[in-house]
Coordinates of C-alpha atoms and ligand atoms in Angstrom, one line a residue:
M1 CA -42.3 0.7 -74.0
E2 CA -40.6 2.0 -77.2
E3 CA -38.8 -0.3 -79.6
E4 CA -35.0 -1.2 -79.1
R5 CA -33.2 0.6 -81.8
R6 CA -30.0 2.5 -82.6
M7 CA -30.1 6.1 -81.3
T8 CA -29.5 9.1 -83.5
E9 CA -26.9 11.7 -82.9
Q10 CA -29.4 14.1 -81.3
E11 CA -30.9 11.5 -79.0
F12 CA -27.3 10.6 -77.7
I13 CA -26.5 14.2 -77.0
L14 CA -30.0 14.9 -75.3
S15 CA -29.8 11.9 -73.1
F16 CA -26.2 12.1 -72.2
E17 CA -26.4 13.9 -68.9
D18 CA -29.1 11.3 -67.6
A19 CA -27.0 8.5 -68.8
V20 CA -24.1 9.5 -66.9
S21 CA -26.0 10.3 -63.7
C22 CA -28.3 7.2 -63.8
G23 CA -25.6 4.7 -64.7
H24 CA -27.0 4.0 -68.2
I25 CA -23.5 4.5 -69.2
Y26 CA -21.6 1.5 -67.7
V27 CA -18.5 -0.7 -68.1
V28 CA -18.0 -4.1 -69.3
Y29 CA -14.6 -6.1 -69.0
Q30 CA -12.8 -8.2 -71.5
P31 CA -10.1 -10.5 -70.1
K32 CA -6.7 -10.5 -71.7
M33 CA -5.2 -14.0 -71.5
N34 CA -1.8 -15.8 -71.9
H35 CA -2.7 -18.4 -74.3
N36 CA 0.3 -20.4 -73.3
T37 CA -0.7 -20.7 -69.6
G38 CA -4.5 -20.1 -69.7
R39 CA -4.1 -17.4 -67.1
M40 CA -5.5 -14.0 -67.1
I41 CA -3.0 -11.2 -67.4
G42 CA -5.4 -8.2 -67.5
A43 CA -8.8 -6.9 -68.8
E44 CA -9.9 -4.1 -70.8
A45 CA -12.8 -1.7 -69.6
L46 CA -15.1 -1.0 -72.5
M47 CA -18.0 1.4 -72.5
R48 CA -21.6 0.5 -72.8
W49 CA -24.7 2.6 -72.9
R50 CA -28.1 1.0 -72.2
H51 CA -30.9 3.4 -72.9
P52 CA -34.1 2.7 -70.8
A53 CA -36.2 2.9 -73.9
Y54 CA -34.0 2.2 -76.7
G55 CA -31.8 -0.6 -75.2
M56 CA -28.3 -1.4 -75.9
Q57 CA -26.2 1.1 -77.8
Y58 CA -22.7 0.3 -79.0
P59 CA -19.5 2.4 -78.9
S60 CA -19.1 2.6 -82.6
D61 CA -22.3 4.5 -82.6
F62 CA -21.9 6.7 -79.7
I63 CA -18.3 7.3 -79.2
P64 CA -17.8 9.5 -82.5
V65 CA -20.8 11.5 -81.4
L66 CA -19.5 12.0 -77.9
E67 CA -16.0 12.9 -79.4
K68 CA -17.6 15.3 -81.8
N69 CA -19.6 17.0 -79.0
D70 CA -16.9 17.4 -76.5
L71 CA -18.5 14.9 -74.2
I72 CA -16.1 12.0 -74.5
C73 CA -13.9 13.3 -71.7
Q74 CA -16.6 13.2 -69.3
A75 CA -17.6 9.7 -70.4
D76 CA -14.2 8.4 -70.2
L77 CA -13.9 9.9 -66.6
C78 CA -17.0 8.1 -65.7
V79 CA -15.6 4.9 -67.0
F80 CA -12.3 5.5 -65.2
E81 CA -14.2 6.0 -61.9
S82 CA -16.2 2.8 -62.5
V83 CA -12.9 0.9 -63.0
C84 CA -11.6 2.4 -59.8
R85 CA -14.7 1.3 -58.0
L86 CA -14.3 -2.2 -59.1
L87 CA -10.8 -2.5 -58.1
R88 CA -11.6 -1.0 -54.8
K89 CA -14.3 -3.6 -54.4
C90 CA -11.8 -6.4 -55.2
L91 CA -9.1 -5.1 -52.9
D92 CA -11.7 -4.7 -50.0
R93 CA -13.1 -8.2 -50.6
G94 CA -9.7 -9.8 -50.8
I95 CA -10.1 -10.7 -54.6
V96 CA -6.7 -10.3 -56.3
P97 CA -7.5 -8.1 -59.3
V98 CA -5.6 -7.9 -62.6
P99 CA -4.7 -4.7 -64.1
I100 CA -7.5 -3.0 -66.0
S101 CA -6.9 -1.0 -69.0
V102 CA -9.0 2.0 -69.9
N103 CA -9.3 3.6 -73.2
M104 CA -8.1 7.2 -73.8
S105 CA -9.6 8.9 -76.7
R106 CA -7.4 11.3 -78.6
Y107 CA -9.8 14.1 -77.4
D108 CA -8.8 13.3 -73.9
I109 CA -5.1 13.9 -75.0
F110 CA -6.0 17.2 -76.4
R111 CA -7.4 18.2 -73.1
N112 CA -4.4 19.2 -71.2
N113 CA -5.5 18.3 -67.6
Y114 CA -7.0 14.9 -68.3
V115 CA -4.1 12.9 -66.7
D116 CA -4.5 15.1 -63.6
E117 CA -8.2 14.5 -63.6
I118 CA -7.7 10.7 -63.4
E119 CA -5.1 11.0 -60.8
V120 CA -7.5 12.7 -58.6
I121 CA -10.1 9.8 -59.0
R122 CA -7.3 7.2 -58.6
K123 CA -6.3 8.8 -55.4
K124 CA -9.8 9.1 -54.2
Y125 CA -10.3 5.3 -54.4
D126 CA -6.6 4.6 -53.3
I127 CA -5.8 2.3 -56.3
P128 CA -2.1 1.3 -56.9
V129 CA -1.1 2.8 -60.2
K130 CA 0.1 -0.5 -61.5
L131 CA -3.5 -1.7 -61.5
I132 CA -4.5 0.7 -64.2
H133 CA -3.2 0.7 -67.7
V134 CA -4.0 3.3 -70.3
E135 CA -4.7 2.5 -74.0
I136 CA -3.9 5.2 -76.5
T137 CA -4.3 4.7 -80.2
E138 CA -1.8 5.1 -82.8
S139 CA -4.0 7.7 -84.5
S140 CA -3.6 9.9 -81.4
A141 CA -0.3 10.8 -82.9
I142 CA -2.0 12.2 -86.0
G143 CA -1.5 15.9 -86.2
G144 CA 0.6 16.2 -82.9
M145 CA 3.3 14.0 -81.9
E146 CA 4.5 16.5 -79.3
L147 CA 1.2 16.4 -77.6
V148 CA 1.0 12.6 -77.3
T149 CA 4.8 12.5 -76.2
D150 CA 4.0 14.9 -73.4
V151 CA 0.9 13.1 -72.3
L152 CA 2.8 9.9 -72.5
Q153 CA 5.6 11.2 -70.3
K154 CA 3.1 12.4 -67.9
L155 CA 1.3 9.2 -67.6
H156 CA 4.8 7.5 -67.2
G157 CA 5.8 10.0 -64.5
F158 CA 2.8 9.0 -62.4
G159 CA 3.7 5.2 -63.1
Y160 CA 0.9 4.2 -65.6
I161 CA 1.7 1.4 -68.0
V162 CA 0.7 2.7 -71.4
E163 CA -0.6 0.3 -74.2
M164 CA -0.7 1.3 -77.9
D165 CA -4.1 0.4 -79.1
D166 CA -5.0 -0.7 -82.6
F167 CA -1.4 -1.0 -83.7
G168 CA -1.1 -1.8 -87.4
S169 CA -4.4 0.3 -88.4
G170 CA -2.4 3.1 -89.8
Y171 CA 0.2 3.2 -92.3
S172 CA 2.6 5.2 -90.1
S173 CA 2.6 2.5 -87.4
L174 CA 6.2 1.8 -87.5
N175 CA 7.3 5.4 -87.2
V176 CA 4.9 6.1 -84.4
L177 CA 6.0 3.0 -82.5
K178 CA 9.6 4.0 -83.0
D179 CA 9.0 7.5 -81.5
L180 CA 6.5 6.7 -78.8
N181 CA 7.8 5.1 -75.7
V182 CA 4.8 2.7 -75.1
D183 CA 5.1 -0.3 -72.9
V184 CA 2.7 -2.8 -74.6
I185 CA 1.5 -2.9 -78.0
K186 CA -1.9 -4.2 -79.0
L187 CA -2.2 -5.7 -82.4
D188 CA -5.8 -6.0 -83.7
M189 CA -6.3 -9.1 -85.8
R190 CA -9.1 -7.5 -87.4
F191 CA -6.8 -4.8 -89.1
L192 CA -4.6 -7.4 -90.3
S193 CA -7.2 -9.6 -91.8
G194 CA -6.4 -11.9 -94.6
S195 CA -5.6 -15.5 -94.5
I196 CA -3.0 -16.3 -91.8
G197 CA -0.8 -18.3 -94.2
G198 CA -0.9 -15.5 -96.7
R199 CA -0.1 -11.8 -96.7
G200 CA -2.0 -11.1 -93.6
G201 CA 0.2 -13.6 -91.8
T202 CA 3.4 -12.1 -93.2
I203 CA 2.4 -8.8 -92.0
I204 CA 1.5 -10.1 -88.5
S205 CA 4.6 -12.0 -88.3
A206 CA 6.8 -8.9 -89.4
V207 CA 5.0 -6.7 -86.9
V208 CA 5.4 -9.2 -84.0
Q209 CA 9.0 -9.5 -85.1
M210 CA 9.3 -5.9 -84.8
T211 CA 7.8 -5.5 -81.5
K212 CA 10.4 -8.2 -80.3
W213 CA 13.3 -6.1 -81.5
L214 CA 11.8 -3.3 -79.5
N215 CA 11.4 -5.8 -76.5
T216 CA 7.9 -4.6 -76.0
P217 CA 5.2 -7.3 -75.2
V218 CA 2.4 -7.6 -77.8
I219 CA -1.3 -8.4 -77.2
A220 CA -3.4 -9.8 -80.1
E221 CA -6.9 -8.6 -79.8
G222 CA -9.9 -9.5 -81.7
V223 CA -8.8 -13.1 -81.7
E224 CA -11.9 -15.3 -82.3
T225 CA -10.6 -18.6 -83.3
I226 CA -8.2 -21.1 -81.9
E227 CA -6.3 -21.3 -85.1
Q228 CA -5.6 -17.5 -84.9
A229 CA -4.5 -17.9 -81.2
D230 CA -2.3 -20.8 -82.1
Y231 CA -0.8 -19.0 -84.9
M232 CA 0.0 -15.9 -82.8
K233 CA 1.6 -18.3 -80.2
S234 CA 3.7 -19.9 -83.0
I235 CA 5.2 -16.6 -83.9
G236 CA 5.8 -15.7 -80.4
C237 CA 2.8 -13.8 -79.2
N238 CA 1.1 -15.5 -76.3
Y239 CA -1.1 -12.7 -75.1
I240 CA -4.6 -12.8 -76.5
Q241 CA -7.9 -10.8 -76.0
G242 CA -11.0 -11.7 -78.0
Y243 CA -14.1 -13.7 -78.2
L244 CA -12.2 -16.9 -78.3
Y245 CA -11.5 -16.5 -74.6
S246 CA -14.3 -14.2 -73.6
K247 CA -16.7 -11.5 -74.8
P248 CA -16.7 -8.4 -72.6
L249 CA -18.5 -9.4 -69.3
G250 CA -20.6 -7.4 -67.0
E251 CA -19.1 -6.6 -63.6
E252 CA -20.5 -9.6 -61.8
D253 CA -19.5 -12.1 -64.5
F254 CA -16.2 -10.5 -64.6
L255 CA -15.6 -10.8 -60.8
K256 CA -16.6 -14.4 -61.2
K257 CA -14.1 -15.0 -63.8
L258 CA -11.4 -13.3 -61.7
Y259 CA -12.1 -15.9 -59.0
Q260 CA -12.1 -18.8 -61.3
I261 CA -9.0 -18.3 -63.2
D262 CA -5.5 -17.9 -62.1
H263 CA -3.7 -14.6 -63.0
E264 CA -0.1 -13.8 -64.0
P265 CA 1.6 -10.6 -64.6
V266 CA 2.7 -9.7 -68.1
A267 CA 6.2 -10.8 -68.6
A268 CA 8.9 -8.7 -67.1
A269 CA 9.7 -7.0 -70.2
M270 CA 6.6 -5.0 -69.5
N271 CA 8.1 -3.0 -66.8
M272 CA 10.7 -1.8 -69.1
T273 CA 11.4 1.9 -68.2
T274 CA 14.5 2.3 -70.3
H275 CA 13.6 2.5 -74.0
M276 CA 15.2 -0.6 -74.9
D277 CA 18.2 -2.8 -74.1
A278 CA 20.1 -2.9 -77.3
D279 CA 22.1 -6.1 -76.4
K280 CA 19.0 -8.1 -75.6
F281 CA 17.2 -6.8 -78.6
W282 CA 19.9 -8.3 -80.8
D283 CA 20.6 -11.2 -78.8
P284 CA 21.7 -13.9 -81.1
E285 CA 20.5 -16.6 -78.7
S286 CA 16.8 -15.5 -79.1
L287 CA 16.0 -17.9 -81.8
E288 CA 12.6 -16.2 -82.6
T289 CA 14.6 -13.6 -84.1
L290 CA 13.9 -14.9 -87.6
I291 CA 16.2 -12.7 -89.3
F292 CA 19.2 -13.1 -87.2
N293 CA 18.9 -16.7 -86.9
N294 CA 21.9 -17.8 -89.0
Y295 CA 23.7 -14.5 -89.1
V296 CA 26.1 -12.9 -86.8
G297 CA 27.5 -10.0 -88.6
G298 CA 26.5 -6.4 -89.2
A299 CA 22.8 -5.8 -89.8
V300 CA 20.2 -2.9 -90.1
I301 CA 16.5 -2.7 -90.3
F302 CA 15.0 0.0 -92.2
T303 CA 11.6 1.1 -93.6
Y304 CA 11.1 2.4 -97.0
L305 CA 8.1 4.5 -98.2
K306 CA 8.0 6.4 -101.4
G307 CA 11.8 6.9 -101.6
K308 CA 12.2 7.7 -97.9
A309 CA 14.2 5.4 -95.8
E310 CA 14.3 5.4 -92.0
I311 CA 16.6 3.2 -89.9
L312 CA 14.7 1.4 -87.1
R313 CA 17.6 -0.5 -85.7
V314 CA 21.3 -1.3 -86.2
N315 CA 23.4 -3.8 -84.3
K316 CA 26.7 -3.3 -82.8
K317 CA 28.4 -5.3 -85.5
Y318 CA 26.8 -2.9 -88.0
I319 CA 28.5 0.0 -86.4
K320 CA 31.8 -1.7 -86.3
E321 CA 31.4 -2.7 -90.1
I322 CA 30.8 0.9 -91.1
G323 CA 33.8 1.5 -89.1
M324 CA 32.8 4.9 -87.6
N325 CA 32.7 6.1 -84.1
M326 CA 29.0 6.6 -83.9
S327 CA 26.5 5.6 -81.4
E328 CA 23.4 3.6 -82.6
K329 CA 21.3 6.6 -81.6
E330 CA 23.5 8.9 -84.0
I331 CA 23.1 6.5 -86.8
M332 CA 19.4 6.2 -86.5
A333 CA 19.0 9.9 -86.1
C334 CA 20.5 10.9 -89.5
D335 CA 19.0 10.5 -92.9
P336 CA 20.2 7.3 -94.3
W337 CA 20.5 8.8 -97.8
K338 CA 22.8 11.6 -96.5
C339 CA 25.9 9.7 -97.2
F340 CA 25.1 8.5 -100.6
D341 CA 25.7 10.4 -103.8
E342 CA 23.0 10.3 -106.5
L343 CA 24.6 7.6 -108.3
N344 CA 25.0 5.1 -105.4
M345 CA 21.6 6.1 -104.0
K346 CA 20.0 5.0 -107.2
K347 CA 21.9 1.8 -107.2
Y348 CA 20.7 1.0 -103.5
K349 CA 17.1 2.0 -104.2
K350 CA 17.1 -0.2 -107.2
T351 CA 18.3 -3.0 -105.2
I352 CA 15.7 -2.4 -102.4
L353 CA 12.9 -2.4 -105.1
L354 CA 14.3 -5.7 -106.6
A355 CA 14.3 -7.1 -103.2
A356 CA 10.6 -6.2 -102.7
Q357 CA 9.7 -7.7 -106.0
S358 CA 11.6 -10.9 -105.8
G359 CA 11.1 -11.6 -102.1
E360 CA 14.8 -13.0 -102.4
E361 CA 18.0 -11.5 -101.0
E362 CA 19.5 -9.1 -103.3
T363 CA 23.1 -7.6 -103.2
C364 CA 24.7 -4.5 -104.1
E365 CA 27.8 -2.5 -103.4
T366 CA 27.6 1.3 -102.8
W367 CA 30.1 3.8 -101.8
R368 CA 29.2 6.2 -99.0
T369 CA 30.7 9.2 -97.3
V370 CA 30.7 8.7 -93.6
C371 CA 31.5 11.3 -91.1
S372 CA 31.7 11.5 -87.4
K373 CA 33.1 14.0 -84.9
T374 CA 36.0 11.9 -84.1
C375 CA 37.0 10.4 -87.3
G376 CA 36.2 13.2 -89.8
E377 CA 35.1 12.3 -93.3
D378 CA 35.9 8.8 -95.1
R379 CA 34.6 7.1 -98.3
I380 CA 33.6 3.6 -97.6
C381 CA 32.2 0.9 -99.8
I382 CA 29.4 -1.3 -98.3
R383 CA 28.2 -4.7 -99.6
S384 CA 24.6 -5.1 -98.7
F385 CA 22.5 -8.3 -98.6
I386 CA 18.9 -6.8 -98.7
R387 CA 15.7 -8.9 -97.9
L388 CA 12.2 -7.7 -97.5
I389 CA 10.8 -8.8 -94.3
G390 CA 7.4 -7.2 -94.1
R391 CA 4.9 -4.6 -95.2
A392 CA 2.7 -2.4 -93.3
G393 CA 0.4 -0.6 -95.8
E394 CA 2.6 0.8 -98.4
Q395 CA 5.6 0.8 -96.1
L396 CA 8.1 -1.9 -96.6
I397 CA 10.4 -3.1 -93.9
F398 CA 13.9 -4.6 -95.0
Y399 CA 16.8 -6.0 -93.1
A400 CA 20.2 -5.7 -94.7
M401 CA 23.4 -7.5 -93.7
V402 CA 26.5 -5.4 -94.3
Q403 CA 30.0 -5.9 -95.1
N404 CA 32.7 -3.3 -95.4
V405 CA 34.5 -4.1 -98.5
T406 CA 36.5 -0.9 -98.8
A407 CA 39.9 -2.5 -98.5
E408 CA 39.0 -5.1 -100.9
K409 CA 37.7 -2.5 -103.4
K410 CA 40.7 -0.3 -103.1
R411 CA 43.0 -3.1 -103.7
F412 CA 41.0 -4.2 -106.8
D413 CA 41.0 -0.8 -108.0
E414 CA 44.8 -0.3 -107.6
L415 CA 45.2 -3.6 -109.3
M416 CA 43.0 -2.5 -112.2
D417 CA 44.9 0.7 -112.3
S418 CA 48.3 -0.9 -112.3
E419 CA 47.3 -3.5 -114.9
R420 CA 46.0 -0.7 -117.0
K421 CA 49.3 1.1 -116.7
L422 CA 51.3 -2.1 -117.4
R423 CA 49.4 -2.9 -120.4
A424 CA 49.9 0.6 -121.9
A425 CA 53.6 0.4 -121.0
S426 CA 54.1 -3.1 -122.2
E427 CA 52.6 -2.2 -125.7
H428 CA 55.5 0.3 -125.9
A429 CA 58.3 -1.4 -124.4
N430 CA 58.2 -5.1 -125.1
I431 CA 57.0 -6.0 -121.6
Y432 CA 55.4 -9.3 -120.8
A433 CA 53.5 -9.3 -117.5
W434 CA 51.7 -11.8 -115.3
E435 CA 50.6 -12.4 -111.8
V436 CA 51.0 -15.3 -109.6
N437 CA 48.4 -16.2 -106.9
L438 CA 50.7 -17.4 -104.0
D439 CA 47.9 -19.4 -102.4
T440 CA 46.8 -21.4 -105.3
N441 CA 50.0 -21.3 -107.5
D442 CA 47.9 -20.2 -110.4
M443 CA 49.5 -17.8 -112.9
H444 CA 47.5 -15.4 -115.0
P445 CA 49.5 -14.0 -118.0
C446 CA 49.0 -10.9 -119.9
F447 CA 47.5 -11.0 -123.4
R448 CA 51.0 -10.6 -124.9
C449 CA 52.3 -13.7 -123.1
M450 CA 49.3 -15.5 -124.5
R451 CA 49.8 -14.1 -127.9
D452 CA 53.7 -14.3 -128.5
L453 CA 54.6 -17.1 -126.0
N454 CA 51.5 -19.3 -126.2
V455 CA 50.9 -19.3 -122.5
P456 CA 47.5 -20.4 -121.7
P457 CA 45.0 -18.0 -119.7
V458 CA 45.7 -19.7 -116.4
V459 CA 48.7 -21.9 -115.6
H460 CA 48.1 -24.1 -112.6
D461 CA 51.0 -25.4 -110.5
Y462 CA 53.3 -22.5 -111.7
P463 CA 56.1 -22.6 -112.8
E464 CA 56.3 -26.3 -113.7
P465 CA 54.2 -26.5 -116.9
L466 CA 56.4 -23.6 -118.3
I467 CA 59.4 -25.4 -117.2
E468 CA 58.3 -28.5 -119.0
N469 CA 57.3 -26.8 -122.2
G470 CA 60.8 -25.2 -122.5
L471 CA 59.8 -21.5 -121.7
F472 CA 62.2 -21.7 -118.9
P473 CA 65.3 -23.5 -120.0
P474 CA 66.1 -26.6 -117.7
D475 CA 69.3 -25.0 -116.4
Y476 CA 67.4 -22.2 -115.0
A477 CA 64.6 -24.2 -113.5
D478 CA 65.9 -24.7 -110.0
M479 CA 66.9 -21.0 -109.8
Y480 CA 63.4 -19.9 -110.8
R481 CA 61.9 -22.4 -108.3
D482 CA 64.0 -20.8 -105.6
W483 CA 62.7 -17.3 -106.6
M484 CA 59.2 -18.5 -106.0
R485 CA 60.1 -20.0 -102.7
Q486 CA 61.8 -16.7 -101.6
I487 CA 58.6 -14.8 -102.8
K488 CA 56.5 -17.1 -100.7
E489 CA 58.6 -16.6 -97.8
G490 CA 58.1 -12.7 -98.0
V491 CA 60.8 -11.3 -100.2
G492 CA 59.3 -8.1 -101.6
T493 CA 61.2 -7.7 -104.9
I494 CA 63.5 -10.1 -106.8
E495 CA 65.0 -9.7 -110.3
G496 CA 67.5 -11.2 -112.8
I497 CA 68.2 -11.9 -116.3
I498 CA 66.8 -15.2 -117.6
P499 CA 67.2 -16.5 -121.2
L500 CA 63.6 -17.6 -122.2
T501 CA 62.3 -20.1 -124.7
V502 CA 64.3 -22.5 -126.7
G503 CA 65.8 -19.5 -128.4
R504 CA 67.4 -18.4 -125.0
I505 CA 66.2 -14.9 -125.6
P506 CA 67.6 -12.7 -122.7
F507 CA 64.8 -11.1 -120.5
H508 CA 65.1 -8.9 -117.5
V509 CA 62.5 -10.8 -115.3
R510 CA 61.4 -8.9 -112.1
Y511 CA 59.0 -9.7 -109.4
T512 CA 57.0 -7.4 -106.9
T513 CA 55.0 -9.1 -104.0
E514 CA 51.7 -7.9 -102.6
F515 CA 51.0 -8.6 -98.9
D516 CA 47.8 -8.6 -97.0
E517 CA 47.3 -6.4 -93.9
N518 CA 49.1 -9.1 -91.8
G519 CA 52.2 -9.1 -94.0
K520 CA 51.3 -12.4 -95.7
P521 CA 52.4 -12.6 -99.3
L522 CA 49.2 -12.8 -101.5
K523 CA 50.4 -12.3 -105.1
A524 CA 53.5 -11.7 -106.9
Y525 CA 53.5 -9.5 -110.1
G526 CA 56.0 -10.6 -112.6
S527 CA 57.3 -8.8 -115.5
A528 CA 59.8 -9.7 -118.4
T529 CA 61.5 -7.1 -120.6
L530 CA 63.6 -8.0 -123.5
V531 CA 67.3 -7.1 -122.9
V532 CA 68.7 -5.0 -125.5
D533 CA 72.1 -6.1 -127.1
N534 CA 74.2 -3.9 -125.3
E535 CA 73.0 -5.0 -121.8
A536 CA 76.1 -5.9 -119.9
N537 CA 75.7 -9.3 -118.4
S538 CA 73.8 -11.3 -121.1
P539 CA 73.2 -14.6 -119.5
D540 CA 74.4 -16.3 -122.6
R541 CA 77.7 -14.9 -122.1
K542 CA 78.0 -16.5 -118.7
E543 CA 78.0 -19.9 -120.4
Ligands
C2E1 P1 -11.1 -1.2 -79.0 O1 -10.4 -0.3 -78.0 O2 -10.3 -1.6 -80.1 O3 -11.9 -2.2 -78.2 C1 -12.0 -3.5 -78.7 C2 -13.3 -3.7 -79.4 O4 -13.2 -5.0 -80.0 C3 -14.4 -3.8 -78.4 O5 -15.6 -3.3 -79.1 C4 -14.6 -5.3 -78.1 O6 -15.8 -5.6 -77.8 C5 -14.3 -5.8 -79.5 N1 -13.9 -7.2 -79.5 C6 -13.2 -7.8 -78.6 N2 -13.0 -9.2 -78.9 C7 -13.4 -9.3 -80.2 C8 -13.5 -10.4 -81.2 O7 -13.0 -11.4 -80.9 N3 -14.0 -10.1 -82.4 C9 -14.5 -8.9 -82.6 N4 -15.2 -8.7 -83.9 N5 -14.7 -7.9 -81.8 C10 -14.0 -8.0 -80.6 P2 -16.5 -2.1 -78.4 O8 -16.7 -2.5 -77.0 O9 -17.7 -2.1 -79.3 O10 -15.6 -0.9 -78.6 C11 -15.2 -0.5 -79.8 C12 -14.2 0.8 -79.7 O11 -15.0 1.8 -79.0 C13 -13.1 0.4 -78.9 O12 -12.2 -0.4 -79.6 C14 -12.7 1.8 -78.5 O13 -11.9 2.3 -79.5 C15 -13.9 2.5 -78.3 N6 -14.2 2.4 -76.9 C16 -14.8 1.5 -76.1 N7 -15.0 1.8 -75.0 C17 -14.4 3.0 -74.8 C18 -14.1 4.0 -73.7 O14 -14.5 3.8 -72.5 N8 -13.5 5.1 -73.9 C19 -13.1 5.5 -75.2 N9 -12.6 6.6 -75.4 N10 -13.3 4.7 -76.2 C20 -14.0 3.5 -76.0
CA2 CA1 -8.8 -0.4 -76.6
CA3 CA1 -8.1 -2.1 -80.2

């Protein structure tokens, strides 16, 4: 007998036909478990090759050879048939099976009738479609999203549940996930290695978090230790596959296991046929939702890679804050930078990078031009609170809470504008100006009031201190208090001539009130102009 050893590429190719026909290629089954309940939720079929002379060969050696030599499809169909045979055996013997997943190589995807071929086999063994899942890898999407999308649609059309294998292995994971309508995600712990407490853990929890937003069940595979399993459970991922529970088992051992352990179906979310339920996805009650724990306002989740941003999710309140009549889909479909001008985009990107660096929440205010079919174009100012929530390769994942501060900004701008005008005018025309906050009774004087009349920068409890210090003469105090009362009650303008300071210099004092959207008086803007000699009703003449 020859020694057991790894076979060469040539040997694999030469012995392939025999291997298929003589059963040297066979299948082992690795259980998928619910770590929370200890029940089995499914199993994965894995290909094995035992050469009569060279012994056990492993997929990592022969799968690439089969792929390269256009033999993988035949091998996969052989695996598929073995799985159907096993399921038929279970059904015939009255053993309740679990769904078995089969691996679909990306070369199977390229072959356009592969799905039809497995359907023929499934029908031949009369296996309910729900008992077979298909695993496709994220890398299948490389070089042809359309092809994968078509195959996925076809599989779904027949009723297969499709699992995305090796999720997190490629840097494009997030985009692929967003675009491919898969039913289950398999997260390989081996790709996300690193200490669980450190970066590895952060990535895993961000990814699990994201799968939750997509409302897609996730299975952690390659789980070897109880610590890993408990960690996954702690971040809301109960489904586990790995050596911790079981190595891949030969058919007889697997059947025994099926007998011994209870089964359960994967949680209902698995049967999702609609892409997602946006309401559930943003359910503020779902406490696992790390990000939305304490927050109830508008929020967006987006990825950022080399200057490019892509919106993954927005909630309803986000749409409301932005104030446009657009659907979530429409918002997600457009380039997020489209509504920014150069300056505002720079500002936003700077804040993103700052947030990535600091790990803290960073804030910025940016103007954007939004447009929609119904509302036309509009300029809005959004205050964003941005926080990094994860990384996948070079790709950064952020969430941002948003507030529409357009009205606030416009008011401020108007105020700045009027203040500027007022300042300029006052320099020329001996005008003194101030404003009174009607909530707090604080008065803020202009620099002239401060300079010429010795008014401090803020006067609390206005106007009392200025009555006390004699700026308003005592005989005018009650009249002036009554003005303030009228203003607070909603009078828009009020004016009159008041002799100011102990010198009783006549001033034309005038107030204009500012209201909020509900008509509540917010501020009163006061001004005082020196009355020139010939003005008719000099107050002192009244006395
Ligand atoms: P995969 O689909 O990601 O399969 C999981 C692999 O991880 C299996 O390796 C499994 O034995 C191994 N594994 C499971 N639990 C653990 C664990 O706790 N720790 C570690 N270190 N490994 C664990 P296997 O069977 O060697 O398969 C390797 C790859 O070969 C598979 O990766 C899959 O991509 C491919 N493959 C296997 N069977 C088939 C098949 O029938 N068809 C196709 N197209 N590809 C297959
Ligand atoms: Ca797999
Ligand atoms: Ca895998």
